[in-house]
Amino acid sequence: MDFVNQLVEFITTPLGLMLLGGGLVLALQADQKRPLLSWILVSIFGFAASLSKFADEFIKEPPSLVFPLQQIREVGRPLAIVLLLMLIIVALKTKSYWRQKIIPKPVIYIVLVQCMIFIKILIYGDVGFAFLSATTFGGLVWSILWGPSRWLQDDRNFQLGVWAIAMVGTIFIIANGYQALIDPYAITFVHGWFLGTTGNPHHAAVLITATIPSFLFLYFQREQSRWMRGLWIGLLAMSIFALLMTASRTGAIMAVVSVLMFFRYRGGNLLQLALFIGVIAAITLPFLSPSDADTTGILTSTVDKWDNLDSNTRENVWNGYLNLFIENPLFGAPFQGDRLLFGESSWLGVLGSLGLIGAVPMFMFGLSSLQMIYRLDRLCKARPEYYLQCSAVMAGLLSLLVGGISEAYLLGNLTFSILAVLLYLVLGNYLLEVAHRDDYLDFVSHQ
């Protein structure tokens, strides 16, 4: 198999051996006494999982990035696999202590969806690809449930978990900022829209949006120093600018949902952020206005996309999925080729491609995720000291669920998007279990 060969070739290169050695040292040193190292590994893995190359019928090979980004992107998937193995090593060393419910209910349903995908590819498609997909997704879920989910034993680890998500965005911003200083065309060559080191502008937008609640959480932490707060708000500003440059309407909707959810009971803080964004817009909009200096057409293409918000490029795909479901309601449409391909919608993609056998667990995943959001909202009302923690999880999770309406990333098996979903789920599950434990301890103390 090409992928296995690519993995072996990567490990035997000097860069692969160096990264493998460094990862092993990090994995062996990381434990519950040194939780920061464990969460750093999660962040590096998250960025590696986001690496991809754009390609279509016209562009077979994207422009090269600068050193070492080009070399890292070339081995993005094998690198992610190696880092996943490192995470599994760390997870094997983790002790659970007081945690009893480390598996959030939505994870069970999304695993069932992937099982349906696996079975259908196994029957009709490429058997090797089916087992590779099942292995990578199974390894990802296992590493998160027996790793980060069990690392979440106290508030310190919760903060590190949110910090790990923010660090993926930080690495992404720094890497692409470095690229932009030298050659911006290599990360904006798709109609002038920003795609960075990901596979397309929508993937970049989802990555950016998934990290926004984490930046907000870290900024509003009271114990943060002034210069750290300045760092987080600066990274948030650069993220918003990068999101605008993706010209992704899905990303914009996700960002709005995320921000409104985070500040749902704190209008004053929302106004503060709105004023900040207004200042950023006042500074950046003149630079986003097309001019004679825009010789590459980057700004012109981006502004044109935002000027045509009424265009619907997904309607035909959505109607196609609905028609496939109507024609094949139980098991979905038979497919051609060696694998299932989803596009433009996670929810409708499952409905059309898998029928009810996939749609039922998929929609149960969505329903149970919304139930978690509802329970977290009740928790922060009862205990205002949990507001920031609950809001970060609720904003991140809801925005990813909403974005799944027009993008198929919820059906990925080794991407940052699905990693972010799993991380927000285990973070929310931890908060609910802490609240349950505290309620039990309060009851016992009053007996």
Coordinates of C-alpha atoms in Angstrom, one line a residue, residues 38-242:
S38 CA 1.6 15.4 27.3
W39 CA -0.5 18.3 26.2
I40 CA 2.3 19.7 24.0
L41 CA 2.4 16.3 22.2
V42 CA -1.4 16.7 21.6
S43 CA -0.8 20.2 20.1
I44 CA 2.0 19.0 17.8
F45 CA -0.2 16.0 16.7
G46 CA -3.1 18.4 16.1
F47 CA -1.1 20.6 13.8
A48 CA 0.4 17.5 12.0
A49 CA -3.1 16.2 11.4
S50 CA -4.1 19.5 9.8
L51 CA -1.3 19.3 7.2
S52 CA -2.5 18.5 3.6
K53 CA -1.9 19.5 0.0
F54 CA -4.5 21.0 -2.3
A55 CA -5.0 19.2 -5.6
D56 CA -7.7 19.2 -8.3
E57 CA -8.0 18.4 -12.0
F58 CA -6.1 21.6 -12.9
I59 CA -3.6 21.8 -10.1
K60 CA -1.8 18.4 -9.6
E61 CA 0.9 19.7 -7.3
P62 CA 0.6 22.9 -5.2
P63 CA 3.4 25.5 -5.0
S64 CA 6.2 24.6 -2.7
L65 CA 6.4 26.1 0.8
V66 CA 9.6 27.4 2.3
F67 CA 12.0 25.3 4.3
P68 CA 11.1 23.4 6.5
L69 CA 7.4 23.8 6.0
Q70 CA 7.6 22.1 2.6
Q71 CA 9.4 19.1 4.0
I72 CA 7.0 18.8 6.9
R73 CA 3.9 19.1 4.8
E74 CA 5.2 16.4 2.4
V75 CA 5.2 13.9 5.3
G76 CA 2.1 15.2 7.0
R77 CA 0.1 12.0 7.2
P78 CA 3.0 9.7 8.2
L79 CA 4.1 12.3 10.7
A80 CA 0.6 12.4 12.2
I81 CA 0.6 8.6 12.4
V82 CA 4.0 8.6 14.2
L83 CA 2.7 11.3 16.7
L84 CA -0.4 9.3 17.2
L85 CA 1.7 6.3 18.2
M86 CA 3.5 8.6 20.7
L87 CA 0.2 9.6 22.2
I88 CA -0.8 6.0 22.6
I89 CA 2.5 5.3 24.5
V90 CA 1.7 8.2 26.9
A91 CA -1.9 7.0 27.2
L92 CA -0.7 3.6 28.3
K93 CA 1.1 5.1 31.2
T94 CA -2.0 7.1 32.5
K95 CA -3.8 6.2 35.7
S96 CA -7.4 7.1 36.0
Y97 CA -7.6 7.9 39.8
W98 CA -11.1 9.2 40.6
R99 CA -12.5 9.4 37.0
Q100 CA -15.1 6.8 36.2
K101 CA -16.8 8.1 33.1
I102 CA -14.1 8.8 30.6
I103 CA -16.2 8.1 27.5
P104 CA -18.6 10.8 26.5
K105 CA -21.8 9.4 25.1
P106 CA -21.5 11.3 21.7
V107 CA -18.2 9.5 21.1
I108 CA -20.0 6.1 21.1
Y109 CA -22.3 7.3 18.3
I110 CA -19.6 8.8 16.1
V111 CA -17.7 5.5 16.5
L112 CA -20.8 3.6 15.3
V113 CA -21.0 5.9 12.2
Q114 CA -17.4 5.1 11.4
C115 CA -18.1 1.4 11.9
M116 CA -20.9 1.7 9.3
I117 CA -18.4 3.4 6.9
F118 CA -15.9 0.7 7.5
I119 CA -18.3 -2.1 6.8
K120 CA -19.6 -0.6 3.6
I121 CA -16.1 0.1 2.3
L122 CA -15.1 -3.5 3.4
I123 CA -18.0 -5.0 1.4
Y124 CA -17.9 -2.8 -1.7
G125 CA -14.6 -1.0 -1.8
D126 CA -10.9 -1.4 -1.1
V127 CA -10.4 -3.8 1.9
G128 CA -6.9 -2.4 2.6
F129 CA -8.2 1.1 2.7
A130 CA -11.1 0.1 5.0
F131 CA -8.7 -1.5 7.5
L132 CA -6.4 1.5 7.3
S133 CA -9.2 3.9 8.0
A134 CA -10.6 1.8 10.9
T135 CA -7.1 1.5 12.4
T136 CA -6.3 5.2 12.2
F137 CA -9.7 6.4 13.6
G138 CA -9.7 3.7 16.2
G139 CA -6.2 4.7 17.3
L140 CA -7.3 8.3 17.5
V141 CA -10.3 7.6 19.6
W142 CA -8.5 5.2 21.9
S143 CA -5.6 7.6 22.4
I144 CA -8.0 10.5 23.3
L145 CA -10.2 8.4 25.7
W146 CA -7.3 6.7 27.5
G147 CA -5.0 9.8 27.2
P148 CA -6.5 13.3 27.5
S149 CA -9.8 12.1 28.9
R150 CA -7.9 10.4 31.8
W151 CA -5.4 13.2 32.1
L152 CA -8.3 15.5 33.1
Q153 CA -8.1 14.9 36.8
D154 CA -8.1 18.6 38.0
D155 CA -8.6 22.2 36.8
R156 CA -4.9 22.5 35.9
N157 CA -5.2 19.7 33.3
F158 CA -8.5 21.3 32.0
Q159 CA -6.7 24.5 31.4
L160 CA -3.9 22.7 29.7
G161 CA -6.4 20.9 27.5
V162 CA -7.9 24.2 26.3
W163 CA -4.3 25.6 26.0
A164 CA -3.4 22.6 23.8
I165 CA -6.2 23.4 21.3
A166 CA -5.1 27.1 21.3
M167 CA -1.5 26.0 20.7
V168 CA -2.6 24.3 17.4
G169 CA -3.9 27.6 16.3
T170 CA -0.7 29.3 17.5
I171 CA 1.5 26.9 15.6
F172 CA -0.7 27.4 12.5
I173 CA -0.5 31.2 12.7
I174 CA 3.3 31.3 13.3
A175 CA 4.0 28.8 10.5
N176 CA 1.8 30.5 7.9
G177 CA 3.0 33.9 9.0
Y178 CA 6.5 32.8 8.4
Q179 CA 5.5 31.5 4.9
A180 CA 3.6 34.8 4.2
L181 CA 6.6 36.9 4.9
I182 CA 8.6 35.0 2.2
D183 CA 6.0 33.9 -0.3
P184 CA 2.3 34.5 0.3
Y185 CA 1.3 33.0 -3.1
A186 CA 2.1 29.5 -1.9
I187 CA -0.7 29.7 0.7
T188 CA -3.2 31.8 -1.3
F189 CA -3.0 30.3 -4.8
V190 CA -6.5 28.9 -4.7
H191 CA -8.5 31.9 -6.2
G192 CA -6.5 34.1 -3.9
W193 CA -8.0 32.6 -0.8
F194 CA -5.9 31.7 2.3
L195 CA -5.5 28.0 2.8
G196 CA -2.2 27.9 4.6
T197 CA -0.7 24.5 5.2
T198 CA -4.1 22.8 5.0
G199 CA -5.8 21.2 2.0
N200 CA -8.2 24.0 1.1
P201 CA -9.5 27.3 2.5
H202 CA -12.4 25.7 4.2
H203 CA -10.1 23.4 6.2
A204 CA -8.1 26.4 7.2
A205 CA -11.3 28.2 8.3
V206 CA -12.5 25.3 10.4
L207 CA -9.1 25.0 12.1
I208 CA -9.1 28.7 12.9
T209 CA -12.7 28.7 14.2
A210 CA -12.2 25.7 16.4
T211 CA -9.4 27.5 18.3
I212 CA -11.2 30.8 18.8
P213 CA -13.0 29.6 22.0
S214 CA -9.7 28.5 23.4
F215 CA -8.1 31.9 22.8
L216 CA -11.1 33.6 24.4
F217 CA -10.9 31.3 27.5
L218 CA -7.2 32.0 28.0
Y219 CA -7.6 35.7 27.5
F220 CA -10.4 36.0 30.1
Q221 CA -8.6 33.9 32.7
R222 CA -8.1 36.1 35.8
E223 CA -4.7 34.6 36.7
Q224 CA -3.2 35.5 33.3
S225 CA -0.5 38.2 33.4
R226 CA -1.1 41.3 31.3
W227 CA 1.5 40.4 28.7
M228 CA 0.0 36.9 28.3
R229 CA -3.5 38.4 27.8
G230 CA -1.9 40.6 25.2
L231 CA -0.4 37.6 23.5
W232 CA -3.8 35.7 23.4
I233 CA -5.7 38.7 22.1
G234 CA -3.0 39.3 19.5
L235 CA -3.3 35.7 18.3
L236 CA -7.0 36.0 18.2
A237 CA -6.7 39.1 16.1
M238 CA -4.4 37.4 13.6
S239 CA -6.8 34.4 13.6
I240 CA -9.7 36.6 12.7
F241 CA -7.7 38.3 9.9
A242 CA -6.7 34.8 8.6

